[in-house]
Short mmCIF file of C-alpha atoms in Angstrom, two decimals:
data_model
loop_
_atom_site.label_atom_id
_atom_site.label_comp_id
_atom_site.label_asym_id
_atom_site.label_seq_id
_atom_site.Cartn_x
_atom_site.Cartn_y
_atom_site.Cartn_z
CA LYS A 1 32.40 -2.85 -11.75
CA ALA A 2 29.17 -2.61 -8.66
CA GLY A 3 29.19 -5.24 -6.37
CA VAL A 4 26.86 -6.91 -5.32
CA THR A 5 24.30 -6.43 -3.87
CA GLN A 6 21.43 -7.35 -1.87
CA THR A 7 17.90 -6.20 -0.79
CA PRO A 8 16.59 -5.58 2.14
CA ARG A 9 19.20 -5.06 4.55
CA TYR A 10 17.40 -5.94 7.38
CA LEU A 11 14.13 -7.13 7.91
CA ILE A 12 12.07 -7.81 10.81
CA LYS A 13 9.28 -10.63 10.44
CA THR A 14 7.26 -12.40 12.93
CA ARG A 15 6.71 -17.00 13.29
CA GLY A 16 4.66 -17.92 10.42
CA GLN A 17 5.26 -15.02 8.05
CA GLN A 18 6.96 -15.37 4.54
CA VAL A 19 10.08 -13.69 3.37
CA THR A 20 11.30 -12.71 0.01
CA LEU A 21 15.06 -11.98 -0.55
CA SER A 22 16.54 -10.18 -3.42
CA CYS A 23 20.06 -10.09 -5.01
CA SER A 24 21.43 -8.36 -7.71
CA PRO A 25 24.97 -10.21 -9.05
CA ILE A 26 28.41 -8.49 -10.14
CA SER A 27 27.62 -7.27 -13.94
CA GLY A 28 28.61 -10.80 -15.82
CA HIS A 29 28.31 -12.78 -13.64
CA ARG A 30 25.83 -16.34 -14.14
CA SER A 31 25.72 -18.12 -11.10
CA VAL A 32 24.12 -16.77 -7.92
CA SER A 33 24.65 -18.36 -4.69
CA TRP A 34 22.90 -18.16 -1.18
CA TYR A 35 24.13 -18.65 2.54
CA GLN A 36 23.35 -18.82 5.85
CA GLN A 37 25.00 -17.95 8.44
CA THR A 38 24.27 -18.57 11.85
CA PRO A 39 26.91 -18.35 15.25
CA GLY A 40 25.71 -22.29 15.73
CA GLN A 41 26.26 -23.29 11.98
CA GLY A 42 28.66 -20.69 10.58
CA LEU A 43 28.10 -20.44 6.90
CA GLN A 44 25.61 -23.06 5.11
CA PHE A 45 24.90 -23.42 1.79
CA LEU A 46 21.68 -23.06 0.80
CA PHE A 47 21.58 -23.46 -3.17
CA GLU A 48 23.11 -22.44 -6.46
CA TYR A 49 21.28 -20.59 -9.46
CA PHE A 50 22.87 -20.65 -13.22
CA SER A 51 20.77 -19.34 -15.94
CA GLU A 52 17.78 -19.69 -14.35
CA THR A 53 18.35 -23.66 -13.00
CA GLN A 54 19.06 -24.29 -9.56
CA ARG A 55 22.88 -26.64 -10.09
CA ASN A 56 23.38 -27.14 -5.91
CA LYS A 57 21.24 -27.18 -3.42
CA GLY A 58 22.16 -27.63 0.38
CA ASN A 59 20.60 -29.28 3.53
CA PHE A 60 17.27 -27.30 4.56
CA PRO A 61 14.00 -27.45 4.31
CA GLY A 62 11.60 -27.24 1.31
CA ARG A 63 10.50 -23.90 3.00
CA PHE A 64 13.63 -22.59 1.94
CA SER A 65 13.73 -22.49 -1.96
CA GLY A 66 14.31 -19.68 -4.47
CA ARG A 67 15.01 -18.50 -8.03
CA GLN A 68 16.89 -17.14 -10.63
CA PHE A 69 15.61 -14.79 -13.60
CA SER A 70 17.30 -13.70 -16.84
CA ASN A 71 19.31 -10.57 -16.39
CA SER A 72 20.73 -12.89 -13.57
CA ARG A 73 19.60 -11.59 -10.35
CA SER A 74 17.81 -14.31 -7.60
CA GLU A 75 15.37 -14.30 -5.15
CA MET A 76 15.04 -16.36 -2.02
CA ASN A 77 12.01 -17.54 -0.32
CA VAL A 78 11.62 -18.45 2.93
CA SER A 79 7.79 -19.86 4.20
CA THR A 80 5.81 -20.01 7.65
CA LEU A 81 8.74 -18.38 9.43
CA GLU A 82 10.44 -19.80 12.61
CA LEU A 83 12.16 -18.07 15.38
CA GLY A 84 15.74 -20.75 14.21
CA ASP A 85 15.58 -18.62 10.85
CA SER A 86 16.61 -15.76 12.01
CA ALA A 87 20.54 -15.09 10.23
CA LEU A 88 21.97 -13.47 8.29
CA TYR A 89 21.79 -13.98 4.53
CA LEU A 90 24.65 -13.87 1.79
CA CYS A 91 23.92 -14.31 -2.05
CA ALA A 92 27.76 -15.25 -4.01
CA SER A 93 27.91 -14.76 -7.36
CA SER A 94 30.11 -15.68 -9.66
CA PRO A 95 30.70 -15.70 -13.22
CA ARG A 96 31.34 -19.51 -13.46
CA LEU A 97 34.38 -20.24 -15.36
CA ALA A 98 35.39 -24.09 -15.52
CA GLY A 99 38.30 -24.13 -12.66
CA THR A 100 37.84 -21.27 -10.85
CA ASP A 101 34.60 -20.28 -9.46
CA THR A 102 35.76 -17.41 -7.32
CA GLN A 103 32.50 -16.54 -5.44
CA TYR A 104 31.71 -12.20 -4.01
CA PHE A 105 29.48 -11.92 -1.40
CA GLY A 106 26.91 -8.88 -1.14
CA PRO A 107 26.28 -6.99 2.46
CA GLY A 108 24.06 -9.52 3.66
CA THR A 109 20.24 -9.95 4.66
CA ARG A 110 19.99 -9.51 8.80
CA LEU A 111 16.63 -11.07 8.88
CA THR A 112 15.08 -11.77 12.60
CA VAL A 113 12.08 -14.12 13.29
CA LEU A 114 10.10 -12.89 16.44
CA ASP B 1 30.18 -33.47 9.61
CA GLN B 2 32.57 -30.95 9.62
CA GLN B 3 34.99 -31.04 6.03
CA VAL B 4 36.06 -27.92 6.62
CA LYS B 5 38.26 -27.54 9.81
CA GLN B 6 39.44 -24.31 10.76
CA ASN B 7 40.84 -25.72 14.58
CA SER B 8 41.76 -22.55 15.86
CA PRO B 9 39.07 -19.99 17.43
CA SER B 10 41.29 -17.12 17.39
CA LEU B 11 44.59 -15.63 17.30
CA SER B 12 46.80 -12.76 18.27
CA VAL B 13 49.78 -10.99 16.97
CA GLN B 14 51.74 -8.10 16.93
CA GLU B 15 51.94 -5.78 14.58
CA GLY B 16 54.74 -6.08 11.92
CA ARG B 17 54.82 -9.94 12.88
CA ILE B 18 53.43 -12.94 10.52
CA SER B 19 49.80 -14.40 11.59
CA ILE B 20 49.69 -17.87 10.01
CA LEU B 21 46.02 -19.18 9.82
CA ASN B 22 45.36 -22.88 9.57
CA CYS B 23 42.82 -25.04 7.90
CA ASP B 24 42.23 -29.16 7.79
CA TYR B 25 40.04 -30.40 5.41
CA THR B 26 38.56 -34.61 5.35
CA ASN B 27 36.67 -34.60 1.25
CA SER B 28 39.68 -35.19 -1.04
CA MET B 29 37.57 -34.92 -3.30
CA PHE B 30 37.81 -30.79 -2.83
CA ASP B 31 40.02 -28.99 -6.40
CA TYR B 32 39.89 -25.40 -4.98
CA PHE B 33 39.93 -23.52 -1.25
CA LEU B 34 39.91 -19.60 -0.80
CA TRP B 35 40.52 -17.61 2.16
CA TYR B 36 37.99 -15.01 3.09
CA LYS B 37 38.10 -12.18 5.27
CA LYS B 38 34.64 -11.13 7.22
CA TYR B 39 33.70 -8.03 9.30
CA PRO B 40 30.86 -7.98 11.47
CA ALA B 41 27.67 -7.14 9.83
CA GLU B 42 29.97 -7.89 6.73
CA GLY B 43 29.58 -10.18 3.32
CA PRO B 44 33.46 -11.98 3.53
CA THR B 45 35.22 -10.53 1.45
CA PHE B 46 37.54 -12.76 -1.01
CA LEU B 47 41.53 -12.57 0.11
CA ILE B 48 43.29 -14.96 -1.84
CA SER B 49 42.59 -18.43 -4.14
CA ILE B 50 44.47 -21.67 -4.50
CA SER B 51 43.32 -24.74 -7.22
CA SER B 52 44.83 -28.29 -6.06
CA ILE B 53 47.32 -28.60 -8.90
CA LYS B 54 49.52 -26.15 -6.79
CA ASP B 55 51.19 -25.78 -3.55
CA LYS B 56 51.01 -22.36 -3.04
CA ASN B 57 49.73 -18.68 -4.04
CA GLU B 58 51.05 -15.12 -2.79
CA ASP B 59 49.28 -11.77 -3.79
CA GLY B 60 50.68 -8.85 -1.64
CA ARG B 61 51.13 -9.60 1.70
CA PHE B 62 48.88 -12.36 1.66
CA THR B 63 50.40 -16.48 0.81
CA VAL B 64 47.99 -19.17 0.96
CA PHE B 65 49.92 -22.85 1.28
CA LEU B 66 48.49 -26.46 0.06
CA ASN B 67 49.62 -29.90 1.74
CA LYS B 68 46.91 -31.89 -0.31
CA SER B 69 49.08 -35.56 1.13
CA ALA B 70 48.47 -34.03 4.50
CA LYS B 71 44.85 -32.07 3.56
CA HIS B 72 45.72 -28.77 5.29
CA LEU B 73 46.44 -25.50 4.08
CA SER B 74 47.33 -22.41 6.11
CA LEU B 75 47.24 -18.98 5.11
CA HIS B 76 50.23 -16.59 5.63
CA ILE B 77 50.14 -12.66 6.77
CA VAL B 78 53.53 -10.96 6.15
CA PRO B 79 53.65 -8.34 8.00
CA SER B 80 50.66 -8.12 9.77
CA GLN B 81 48.38 -5.37 10.43
CA PRO B 82 46.07 -3.42 12.72
CA GLY B 83 43.07 -3.35 9.67
CA ASP B 84 43.57 -7.05 9.42
CA SER B 85 41.96 -7.75 12.15
CA ALA B 86 38.62 -9.98 11.37
CA VAL B 87 37.32 -13.52 11.17
CA TYR B 88 39.24 -15.68 8.58
CA PHE B 89 37.22 -17.97 6.78
CA CYS B 90 38.76 -21.17 4.84
CA ALA B 91 35.80 -22.70 2.18
CA ALA B 92 36.90 -25.88 -0.29
CA MET B 93 34.94 -26.50 -3.20
CA ARG B 94 34.43 -29.40 -5.37
CA GLY B 95 35.57 -28.33 -9.65
CA THR B 96 31.63 -30.54 -10.31
CA SER B 97 30.20 -29.07 -7.58
CA TYR B 98 29.77 -25.50 -8.67
CA GLY B 99 28.40 -22.92 -6.68
CA LYS B 100 28.97 -24.66 -3.80
CA LEU B 101 31.84 -23.59 -1.43
CA THR B 102 31.58 -25.21 2.63
CA PHE B 103 33.09 -22.75 4.84
CA GLY B 104 35.25 -23.28 8.55
CA GLN B 105 33.57 -22.23 11.54
CA GLY B 106 36.59 -19.30 11.51
CA THR B 107 39.32 -17.79 13.61
CA ILE B 108 39.38 -14.56 14.99
CA LEU B 109 42.29 -12.90 14.48
CA THR B 110 43.70 -9.43 15.94
CA VAL B 111 46.53 -7.67 15.89
CA HIS B 112 47.25 -5.33 18.41
CA PRO B 113 49.51 -2.87 17.18
#
């Protein structure tokens, strides 16, 4: 089975711009979660989608949004970029089975905001 | 509020010996715990998990122990190999919060040949 794929792998943007990141989950996985990793804050949960609906949301401003499509692929969008948004953005998928919900991560998208 | 804590930022071990990585949590509602290994600029790789109804889970060289009364879990790697050198994260989730993992800050493991 192919793993979680994320595109693009690297991105450079300037302050004020917006960006869209894409994630394709493992085949058959219906849940997609997004995380932000920074040196200061570590790995922090952004949001989770299941069956095209946002089921969980972390403590991030409204500039961070996402969506999931009927094929379980997901996109996340960050508007009005700030320098502090520079981070590794990770996507994880899971089959969403009750009692066990191991998440498998993609390689991440490295976003640099100048 | 750091609900999952890995108090040791780094650990250095000789090849062939045991590596023990520790993790403490404060939220008693967590009922599923995972360990991930991460190399720089890559996504975390799942290693092993444990449900709160168990106190031990073993997979090859990796064993995770859970002490619910102490709210503590540990990952044992035996024997340690240089290829195990990476950052190790423990993570926890509540059964009712699917998809939301709370991570510790990570421990850098270095295994010397």
